[in-house]
Tab-separated table of C-alpha atoms and ligand atoms in Angstrom:
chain	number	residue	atom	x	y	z
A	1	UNK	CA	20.210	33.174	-31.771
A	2	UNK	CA	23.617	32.258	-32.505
A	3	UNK	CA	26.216	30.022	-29.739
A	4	UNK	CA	27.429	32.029	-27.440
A	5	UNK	CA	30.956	32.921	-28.356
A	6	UNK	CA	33.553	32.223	-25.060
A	7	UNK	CA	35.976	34.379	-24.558
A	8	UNK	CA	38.566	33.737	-21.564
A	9	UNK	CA	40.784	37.009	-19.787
A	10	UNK	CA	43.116	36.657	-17.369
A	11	UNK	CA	44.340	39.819	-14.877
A	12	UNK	CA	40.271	40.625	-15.556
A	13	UNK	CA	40.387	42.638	-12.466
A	14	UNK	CA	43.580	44.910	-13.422
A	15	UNK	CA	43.079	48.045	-15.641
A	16	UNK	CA	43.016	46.342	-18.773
A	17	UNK	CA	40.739	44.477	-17.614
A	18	UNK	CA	38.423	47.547	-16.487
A	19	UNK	CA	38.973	48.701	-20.023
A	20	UNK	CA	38.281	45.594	-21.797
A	21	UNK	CA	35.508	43.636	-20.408
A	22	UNK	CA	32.814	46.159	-21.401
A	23	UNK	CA	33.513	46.671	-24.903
A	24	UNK	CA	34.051	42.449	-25.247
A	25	UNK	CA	30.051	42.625	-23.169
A	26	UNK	CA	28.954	45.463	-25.846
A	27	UNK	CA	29.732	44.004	-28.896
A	28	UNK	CA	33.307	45.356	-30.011
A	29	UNK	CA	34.702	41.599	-30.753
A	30	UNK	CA	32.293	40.402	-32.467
A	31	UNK	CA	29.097	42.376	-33.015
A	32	UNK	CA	25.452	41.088	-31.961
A	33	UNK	CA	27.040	37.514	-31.521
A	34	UNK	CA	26.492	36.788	-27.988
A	35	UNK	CA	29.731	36.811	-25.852
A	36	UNK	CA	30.248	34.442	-22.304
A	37	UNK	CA	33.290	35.700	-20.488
A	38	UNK	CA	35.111	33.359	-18.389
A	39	UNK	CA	37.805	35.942	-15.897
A	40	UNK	CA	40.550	34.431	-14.286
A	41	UNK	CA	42.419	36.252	-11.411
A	42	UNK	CA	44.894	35.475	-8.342
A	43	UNK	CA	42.699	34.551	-5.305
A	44	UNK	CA	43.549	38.346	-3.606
A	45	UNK	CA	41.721	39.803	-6.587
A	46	UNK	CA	38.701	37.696	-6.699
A	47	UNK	CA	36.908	40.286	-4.412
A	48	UNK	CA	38.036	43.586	-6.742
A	49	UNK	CA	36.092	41.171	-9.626
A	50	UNK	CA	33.138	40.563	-7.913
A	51	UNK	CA	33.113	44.241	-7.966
A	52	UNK	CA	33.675	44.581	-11.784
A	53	UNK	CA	31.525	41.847	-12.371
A	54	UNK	CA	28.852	44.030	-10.607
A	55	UNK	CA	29.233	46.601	-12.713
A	56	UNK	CA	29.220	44.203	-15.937
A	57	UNK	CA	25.334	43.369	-14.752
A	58	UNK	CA	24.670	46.774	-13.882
A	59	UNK	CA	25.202	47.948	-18.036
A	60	UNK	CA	22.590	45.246	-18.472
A	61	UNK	CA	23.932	44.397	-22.457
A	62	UNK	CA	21.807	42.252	-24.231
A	63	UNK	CA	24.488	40.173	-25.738
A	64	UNK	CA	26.534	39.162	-22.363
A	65	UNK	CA	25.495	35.290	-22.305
A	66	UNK	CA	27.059	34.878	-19.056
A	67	UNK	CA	30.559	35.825	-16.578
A	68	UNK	CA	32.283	33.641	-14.274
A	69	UNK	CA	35.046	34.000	-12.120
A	70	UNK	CA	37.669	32.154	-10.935
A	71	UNK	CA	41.143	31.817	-10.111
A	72	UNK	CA	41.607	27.801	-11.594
A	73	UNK	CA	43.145	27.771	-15.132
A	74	UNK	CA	41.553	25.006	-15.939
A	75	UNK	CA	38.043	25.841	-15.268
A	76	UNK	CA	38.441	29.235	-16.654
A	77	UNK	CA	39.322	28.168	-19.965
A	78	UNK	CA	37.065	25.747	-19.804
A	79	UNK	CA	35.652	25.918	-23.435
A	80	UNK	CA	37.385	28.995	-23.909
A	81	UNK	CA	37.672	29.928	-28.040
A	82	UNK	CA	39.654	32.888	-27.748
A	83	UNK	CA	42.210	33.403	-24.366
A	84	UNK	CA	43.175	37.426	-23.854
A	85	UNK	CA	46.323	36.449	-21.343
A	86	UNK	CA	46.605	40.001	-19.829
A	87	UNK	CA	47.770	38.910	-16.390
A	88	UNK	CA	51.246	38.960	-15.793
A	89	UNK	CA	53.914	39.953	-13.076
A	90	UNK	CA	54.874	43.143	-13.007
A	91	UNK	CA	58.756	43.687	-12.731
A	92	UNK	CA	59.044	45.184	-8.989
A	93	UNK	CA	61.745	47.140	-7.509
A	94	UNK	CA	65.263	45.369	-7.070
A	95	UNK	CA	63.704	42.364	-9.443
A	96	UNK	CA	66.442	40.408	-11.998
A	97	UNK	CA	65.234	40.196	-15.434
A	98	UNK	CA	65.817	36.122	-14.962
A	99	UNK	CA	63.710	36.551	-11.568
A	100	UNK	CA	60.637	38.898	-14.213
A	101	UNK	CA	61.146	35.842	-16.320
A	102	UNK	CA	61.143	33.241	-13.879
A	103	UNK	CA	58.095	34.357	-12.388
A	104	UNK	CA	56.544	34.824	-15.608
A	105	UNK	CA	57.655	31.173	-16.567
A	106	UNK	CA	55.966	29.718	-13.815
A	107	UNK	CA	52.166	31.665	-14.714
A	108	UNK	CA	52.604	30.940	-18.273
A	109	UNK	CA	53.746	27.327	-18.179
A	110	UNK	CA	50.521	26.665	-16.406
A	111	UNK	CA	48.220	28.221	-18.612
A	112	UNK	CA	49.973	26.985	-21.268
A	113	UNK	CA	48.899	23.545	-19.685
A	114	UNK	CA	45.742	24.439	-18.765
A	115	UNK	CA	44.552	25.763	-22.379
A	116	UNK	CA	45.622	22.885	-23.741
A	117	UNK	CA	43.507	20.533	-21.016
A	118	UNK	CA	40.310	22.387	-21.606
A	119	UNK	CA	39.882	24.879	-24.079
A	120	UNK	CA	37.804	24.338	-27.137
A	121	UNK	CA	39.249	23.261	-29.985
A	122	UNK	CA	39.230	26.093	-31.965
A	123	UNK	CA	40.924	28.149	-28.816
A	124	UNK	CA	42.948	31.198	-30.717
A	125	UNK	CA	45.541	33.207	-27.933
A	126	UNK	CA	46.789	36.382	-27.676
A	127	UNK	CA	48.817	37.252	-24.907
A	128	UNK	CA	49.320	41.065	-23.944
A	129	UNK	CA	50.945	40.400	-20.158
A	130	UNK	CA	54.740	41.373	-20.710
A	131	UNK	CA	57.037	40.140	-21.606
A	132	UNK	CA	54.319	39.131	-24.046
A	133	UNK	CA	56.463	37.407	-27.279
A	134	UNK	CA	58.173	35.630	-24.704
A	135	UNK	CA	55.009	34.698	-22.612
A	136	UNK	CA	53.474	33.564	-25.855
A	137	UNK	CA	56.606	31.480	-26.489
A	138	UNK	CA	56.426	29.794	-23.384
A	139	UNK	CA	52.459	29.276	-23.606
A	140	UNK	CA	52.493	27.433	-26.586
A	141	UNK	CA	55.579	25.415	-25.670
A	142	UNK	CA	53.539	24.062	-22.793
A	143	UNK	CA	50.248	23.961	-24.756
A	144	UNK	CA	50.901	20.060	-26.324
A	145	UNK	CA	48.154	19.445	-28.945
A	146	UNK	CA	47.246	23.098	-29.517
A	147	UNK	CA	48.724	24.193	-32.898
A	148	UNK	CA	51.155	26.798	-32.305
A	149	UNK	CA	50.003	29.093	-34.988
A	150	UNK	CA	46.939	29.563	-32.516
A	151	UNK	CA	49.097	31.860	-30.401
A	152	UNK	CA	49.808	35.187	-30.553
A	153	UNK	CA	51.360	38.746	-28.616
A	154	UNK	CA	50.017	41.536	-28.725
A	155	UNK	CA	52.319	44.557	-31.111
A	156	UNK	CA	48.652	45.875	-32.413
A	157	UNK	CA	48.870	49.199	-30.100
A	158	UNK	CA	52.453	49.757	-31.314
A	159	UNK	CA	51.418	49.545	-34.869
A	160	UNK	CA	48.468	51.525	-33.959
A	161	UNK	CA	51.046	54.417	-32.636
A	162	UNK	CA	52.869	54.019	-35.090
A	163	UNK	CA	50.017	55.219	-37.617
A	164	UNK	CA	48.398	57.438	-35.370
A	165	UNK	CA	51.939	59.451	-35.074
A	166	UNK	CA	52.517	59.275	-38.859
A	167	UNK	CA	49.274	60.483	-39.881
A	168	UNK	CA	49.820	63.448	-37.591
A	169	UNK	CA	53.390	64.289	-38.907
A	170	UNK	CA	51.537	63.435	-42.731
A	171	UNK	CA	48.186	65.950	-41.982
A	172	UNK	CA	45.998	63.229	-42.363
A	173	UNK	CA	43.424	61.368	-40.897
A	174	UNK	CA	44.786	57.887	-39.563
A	175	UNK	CA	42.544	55.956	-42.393
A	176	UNK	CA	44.794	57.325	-44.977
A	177	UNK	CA	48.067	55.889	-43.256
A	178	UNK	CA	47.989	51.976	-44.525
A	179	UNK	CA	50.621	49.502	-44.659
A	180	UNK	CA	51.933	50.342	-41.543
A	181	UNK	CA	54.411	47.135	-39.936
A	182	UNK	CA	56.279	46.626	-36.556
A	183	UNK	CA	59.004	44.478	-36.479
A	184	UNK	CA	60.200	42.246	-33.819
A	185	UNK	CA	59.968	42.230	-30.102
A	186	UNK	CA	57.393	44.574	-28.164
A	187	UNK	CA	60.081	46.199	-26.339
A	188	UNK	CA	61.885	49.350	-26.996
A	189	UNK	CA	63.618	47.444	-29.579
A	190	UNK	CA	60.810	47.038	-31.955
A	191	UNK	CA	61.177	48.350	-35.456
A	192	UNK	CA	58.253	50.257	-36.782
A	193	UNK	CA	58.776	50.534	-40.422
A	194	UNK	CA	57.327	53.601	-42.489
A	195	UNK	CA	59.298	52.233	-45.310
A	196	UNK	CA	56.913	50.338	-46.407
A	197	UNK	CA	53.923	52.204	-45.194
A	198	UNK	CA	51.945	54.757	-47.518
A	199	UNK	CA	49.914	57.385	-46.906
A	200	UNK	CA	46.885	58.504	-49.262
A	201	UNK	CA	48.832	55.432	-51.240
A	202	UNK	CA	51.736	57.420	-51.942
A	203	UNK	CA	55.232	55.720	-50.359
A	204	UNK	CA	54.816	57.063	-47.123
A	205	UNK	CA	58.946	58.092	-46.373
A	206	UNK	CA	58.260	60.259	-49.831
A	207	UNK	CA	55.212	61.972	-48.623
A	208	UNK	CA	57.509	62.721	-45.565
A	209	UNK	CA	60.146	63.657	-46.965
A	210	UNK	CA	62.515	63.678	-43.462
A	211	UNK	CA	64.443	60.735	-43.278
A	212	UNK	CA	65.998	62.041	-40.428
A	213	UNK	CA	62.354	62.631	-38.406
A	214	UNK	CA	61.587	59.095	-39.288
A	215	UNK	CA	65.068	57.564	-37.745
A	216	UNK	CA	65.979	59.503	-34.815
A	217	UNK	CA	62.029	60.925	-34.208
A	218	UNK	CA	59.413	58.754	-35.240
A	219	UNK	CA	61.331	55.435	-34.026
A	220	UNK	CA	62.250	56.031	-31.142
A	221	UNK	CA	59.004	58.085	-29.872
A	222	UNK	CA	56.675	54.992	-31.038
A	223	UNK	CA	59.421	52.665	-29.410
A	224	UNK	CA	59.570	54.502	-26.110
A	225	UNK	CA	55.548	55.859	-25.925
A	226	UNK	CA	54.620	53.570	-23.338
A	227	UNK	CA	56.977	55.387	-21.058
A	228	UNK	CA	55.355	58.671	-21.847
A	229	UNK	CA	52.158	57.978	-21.290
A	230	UNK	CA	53.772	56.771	-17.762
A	231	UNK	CA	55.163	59.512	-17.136
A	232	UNK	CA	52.312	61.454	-17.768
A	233	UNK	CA	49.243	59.502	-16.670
A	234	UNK	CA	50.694	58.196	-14.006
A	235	UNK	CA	50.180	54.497	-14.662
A	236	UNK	CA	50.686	52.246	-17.825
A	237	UNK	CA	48.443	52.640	-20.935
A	238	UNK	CA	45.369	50.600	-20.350
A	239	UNK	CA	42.556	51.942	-22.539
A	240	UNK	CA	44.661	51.746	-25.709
A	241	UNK	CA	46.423	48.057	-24.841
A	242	UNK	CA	42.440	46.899	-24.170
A	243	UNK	CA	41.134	48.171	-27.509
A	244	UNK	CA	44.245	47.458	-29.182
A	245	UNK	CA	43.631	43.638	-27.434
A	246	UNK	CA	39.991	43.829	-28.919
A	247	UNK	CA	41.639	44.981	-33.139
A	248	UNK	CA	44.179	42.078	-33.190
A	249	UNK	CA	41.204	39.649	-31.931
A	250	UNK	CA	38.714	40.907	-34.096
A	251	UNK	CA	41.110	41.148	-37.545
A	252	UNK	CA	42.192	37.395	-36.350
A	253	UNK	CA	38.963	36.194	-36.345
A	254	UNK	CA	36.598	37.961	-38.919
A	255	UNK	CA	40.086	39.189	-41.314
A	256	UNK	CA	41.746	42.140	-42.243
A	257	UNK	CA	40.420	44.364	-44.112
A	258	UNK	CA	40.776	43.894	-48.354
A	259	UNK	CA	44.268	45.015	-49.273
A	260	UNK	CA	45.318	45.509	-45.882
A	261	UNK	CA	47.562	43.990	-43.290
A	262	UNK	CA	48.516	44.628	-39.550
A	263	UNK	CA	50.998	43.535	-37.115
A	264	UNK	CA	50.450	40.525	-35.076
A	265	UNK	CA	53.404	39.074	-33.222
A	266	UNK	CA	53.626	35.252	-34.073
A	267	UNK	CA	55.778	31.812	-34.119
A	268	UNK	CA	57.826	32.767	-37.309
A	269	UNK	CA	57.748	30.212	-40.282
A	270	UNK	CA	61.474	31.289	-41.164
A	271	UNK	CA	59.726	34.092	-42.726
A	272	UNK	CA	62.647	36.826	-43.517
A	273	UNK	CA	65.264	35.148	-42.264
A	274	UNK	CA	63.479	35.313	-38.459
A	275	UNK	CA	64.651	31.949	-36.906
A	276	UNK	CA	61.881	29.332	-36.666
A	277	UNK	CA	59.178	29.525	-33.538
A	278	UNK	CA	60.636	32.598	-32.309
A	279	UNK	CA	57.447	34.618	-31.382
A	280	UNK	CA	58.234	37.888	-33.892
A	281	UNK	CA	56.241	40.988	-34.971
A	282	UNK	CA	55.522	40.697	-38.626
A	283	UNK	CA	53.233	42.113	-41.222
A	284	UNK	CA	50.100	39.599	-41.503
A	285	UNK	CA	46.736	39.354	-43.101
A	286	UNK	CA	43.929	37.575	-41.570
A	287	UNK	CA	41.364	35.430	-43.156
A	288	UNK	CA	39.102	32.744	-42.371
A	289	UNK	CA	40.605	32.789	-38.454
A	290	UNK	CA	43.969	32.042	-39.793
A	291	UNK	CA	46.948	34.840	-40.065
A	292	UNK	CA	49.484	34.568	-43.208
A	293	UNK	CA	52.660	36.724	-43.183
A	294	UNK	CA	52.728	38.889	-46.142
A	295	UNK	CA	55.985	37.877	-47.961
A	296	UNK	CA	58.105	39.804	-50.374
A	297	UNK	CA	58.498	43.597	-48.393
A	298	UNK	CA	61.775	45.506	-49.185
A	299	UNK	CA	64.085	45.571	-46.099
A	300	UNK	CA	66.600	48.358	-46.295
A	301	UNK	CA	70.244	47.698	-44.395
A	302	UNK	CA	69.378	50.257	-41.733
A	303	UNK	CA	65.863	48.776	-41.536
A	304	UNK	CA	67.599	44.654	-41.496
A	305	UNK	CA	70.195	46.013	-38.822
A	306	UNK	CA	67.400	47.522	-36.666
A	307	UNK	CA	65.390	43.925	-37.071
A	308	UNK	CA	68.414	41.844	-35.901
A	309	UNK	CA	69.148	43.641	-32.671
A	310	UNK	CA	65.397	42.810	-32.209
A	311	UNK	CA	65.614	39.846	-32.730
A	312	UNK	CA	69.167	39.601	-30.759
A	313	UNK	CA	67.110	40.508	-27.387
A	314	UNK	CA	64.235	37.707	-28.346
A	315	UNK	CA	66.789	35.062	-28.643
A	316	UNK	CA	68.520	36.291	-25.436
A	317	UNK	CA	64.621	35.665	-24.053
A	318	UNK	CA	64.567	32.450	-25.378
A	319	UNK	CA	68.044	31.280	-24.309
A	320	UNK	CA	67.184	32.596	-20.831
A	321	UNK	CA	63.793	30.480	-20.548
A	322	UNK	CA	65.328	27.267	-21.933
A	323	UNK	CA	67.817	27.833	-19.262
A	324	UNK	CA	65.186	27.608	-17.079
A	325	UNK	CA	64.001	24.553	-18.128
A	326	UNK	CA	60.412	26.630	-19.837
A	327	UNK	CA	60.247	25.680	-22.645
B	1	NAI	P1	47.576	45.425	-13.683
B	1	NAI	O1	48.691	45.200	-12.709
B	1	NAI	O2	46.620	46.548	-13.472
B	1	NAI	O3	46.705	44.087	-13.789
B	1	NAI	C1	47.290	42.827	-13.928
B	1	NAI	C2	46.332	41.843	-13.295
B	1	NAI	O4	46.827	40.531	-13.557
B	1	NAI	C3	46.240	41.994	-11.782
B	1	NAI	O5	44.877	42.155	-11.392
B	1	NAI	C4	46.828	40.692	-11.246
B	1	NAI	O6	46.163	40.238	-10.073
B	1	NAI	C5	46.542	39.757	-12.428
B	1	NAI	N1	47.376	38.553	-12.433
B	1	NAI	C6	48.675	38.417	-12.087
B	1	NAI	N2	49.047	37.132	-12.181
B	1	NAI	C7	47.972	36.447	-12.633
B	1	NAI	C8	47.736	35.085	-12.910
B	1	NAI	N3	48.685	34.156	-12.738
B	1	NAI	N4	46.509	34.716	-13.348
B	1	NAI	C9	45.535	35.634	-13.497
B	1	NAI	N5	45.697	36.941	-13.225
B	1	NAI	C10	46.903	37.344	-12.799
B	1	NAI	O7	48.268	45.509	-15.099
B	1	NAI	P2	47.664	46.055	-16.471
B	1	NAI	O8	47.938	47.499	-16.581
B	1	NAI	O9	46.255	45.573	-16.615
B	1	NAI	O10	48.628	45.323	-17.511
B	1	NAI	C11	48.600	43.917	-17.681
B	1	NAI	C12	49.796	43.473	-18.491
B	1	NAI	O11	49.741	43.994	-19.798
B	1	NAI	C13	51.155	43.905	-17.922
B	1	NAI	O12	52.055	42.826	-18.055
B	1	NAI	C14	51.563	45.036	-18.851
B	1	NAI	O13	52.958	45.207	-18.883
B	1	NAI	C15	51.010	44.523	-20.151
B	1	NAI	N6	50.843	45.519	-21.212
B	1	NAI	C16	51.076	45.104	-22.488
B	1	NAI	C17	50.906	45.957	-23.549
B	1	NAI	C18	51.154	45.483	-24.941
B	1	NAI	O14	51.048	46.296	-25.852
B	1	NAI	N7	51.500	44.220	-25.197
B	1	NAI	C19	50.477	47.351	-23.338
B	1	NAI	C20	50.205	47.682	-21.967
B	1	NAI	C21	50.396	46.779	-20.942
């Protein structure tokens, strides 16, 4: 049997969590490889996991090596190779951006720490908590020792929108939509780019032949879809942001599939003209655990303009968390 593989999430008891811990226990990350989770929660939410954890035994999977709970850092990644950071705060009523940010600062700045302290050494991160380019930013600021490249936010369920709505509008199935690339922050500021997207390998803005659907449609309905499934479900997507959690894992660590890329946000390399470390949405392929950016994609004026005001409202992140002394 092969080493257990350990897999850290924080906010385990939230309703990512409830969506994501099973499939990690049944084999979604990484097959028949056995899997020891390691959840970290706030002390009030230790009980509600004890509850989940419950249920975790109760499905009885034969690959679950193990679960422990805890609300240290430290101890929870303790040996950790792969942190989900899904906890976050949520932005409450009458709450300053700087005071989201600020609170944000404080849990990320920690685990930033405590990753560093006691994960293994092959630890890879992806943070999904919002604001997550930013909380990725700050984690591997505070993470001395851990290369940044090993950290990561989560833009997988935007791309994933993105070719789920295009294959729709194309009459295909969602396997004949490839290419597919969100730019930027994941905010309602991200670009998702059909430009350079095909479908049934055919440039996918010619199969669509709209240019106007894809600007003022497409865009802003993949920018703004978390809201609507708000508004309409009552609470925030959860089953899509855990298995869209589980893709960008999975493609990190076993690769993307041949002649295919996804969208991983990650510290940018200068890569089209994105300013160094910024923690950007780009087009990457995985292999061998490490992501690449693919290089070289056309970038139309509107397309560049739409970038740059993403970028704009990462740097105002960034500016705003050096003010506070984050990073
Ligand atoms: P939730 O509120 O149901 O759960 C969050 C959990 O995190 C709570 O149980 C809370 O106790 C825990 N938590 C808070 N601070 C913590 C800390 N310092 N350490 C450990 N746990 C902590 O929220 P939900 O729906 O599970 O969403 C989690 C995050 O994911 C939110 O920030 C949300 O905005 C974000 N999100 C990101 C998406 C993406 O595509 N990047 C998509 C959907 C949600």
């Amino acid at each position: 049997m092969s080493t257990p593989f350990t897999v850290a999430v924080t906010g385990a008891a939230g309703q990512i969590g409830y969506a994501l811990l099973y499939r990690l226990a049944s084999g979604d990350l990484l097959g028949d490889r056995p899997v020891r989770l390691r959840l970290l929660e706030v002390e009030p939410a230790l009980k509600a996991l004890e509850g989940v954890v419950m249920e975790l035994d109760d499905c009885a999977f034969p690959n679950l090596a193990g679960v422990e709970i805890g609300s240290d850092p430290r101890r929870m990644f303790d040996g950790a190779n792969l942190a989900m950071l899904v906890g976050a705060m949520p932005r409450k009523a009458g709450m300053e951006r700087s005071d989201l940010l600020t609170a944000n600062g404080a849990i990320f700045t920690e685990q930033g720490r405590a990753l560093a302290a006691s994960a293994a050494d092959d630890v890879r991160v992806v943070v999904t908590g919002n604001p997550a380019n930013t909380n990725a930013l700050i984690a591997y600021h505070n993470a001395s020792g851990i290369p940044r490249e090993r950290f990561s936010a989560l833009t997988r369920l935007d791309h994933n929108r993105a070719r789920a709505l295009l294959a729709e509008r194309a009459g295909r199935p969602v396997r004949d939509v490839t290419g597919m690339t969100i730019w930027g922050n994941h905010s309602t500021t991200q670009y998702p780019d059909v430009f350079n997207a095909k479908v049934c390998g055919v440039p996918a803005d010619r199969w669509i032949a709209d240019d106007g659907w894809i600007n003022f449609d497409f865009i802003p309905t993949v920018a703004r879809r978390g809201a609507a499934v708000i508004a309409a479900r009552g609470s925030s997507s959860a089953a899509s942001a855990a298995n869209a959690t589980i893709e960008h894992s999975r493609d990190w660590l076993l690769g993307t599939p041949e002649g295919e890329w996804t969208s991983m946000a990650v510290p940018s390399d200068g890569s089209y003209g994105v300013p160094d470390g910024l923690v950007s949405s780009f087009p990457v392929t995985c292999s061998g655990g490490d992501w690449s950016i693919v290089q070289g994609l056309p970038i139309s004026a509107f397309a560049q303009a739409k970038i740059d005001a993403s970028l704009g409202e990462l740097q105002g992140e960034r500016d705003a968390v050096r003010a506070l002394g984050l990073i």
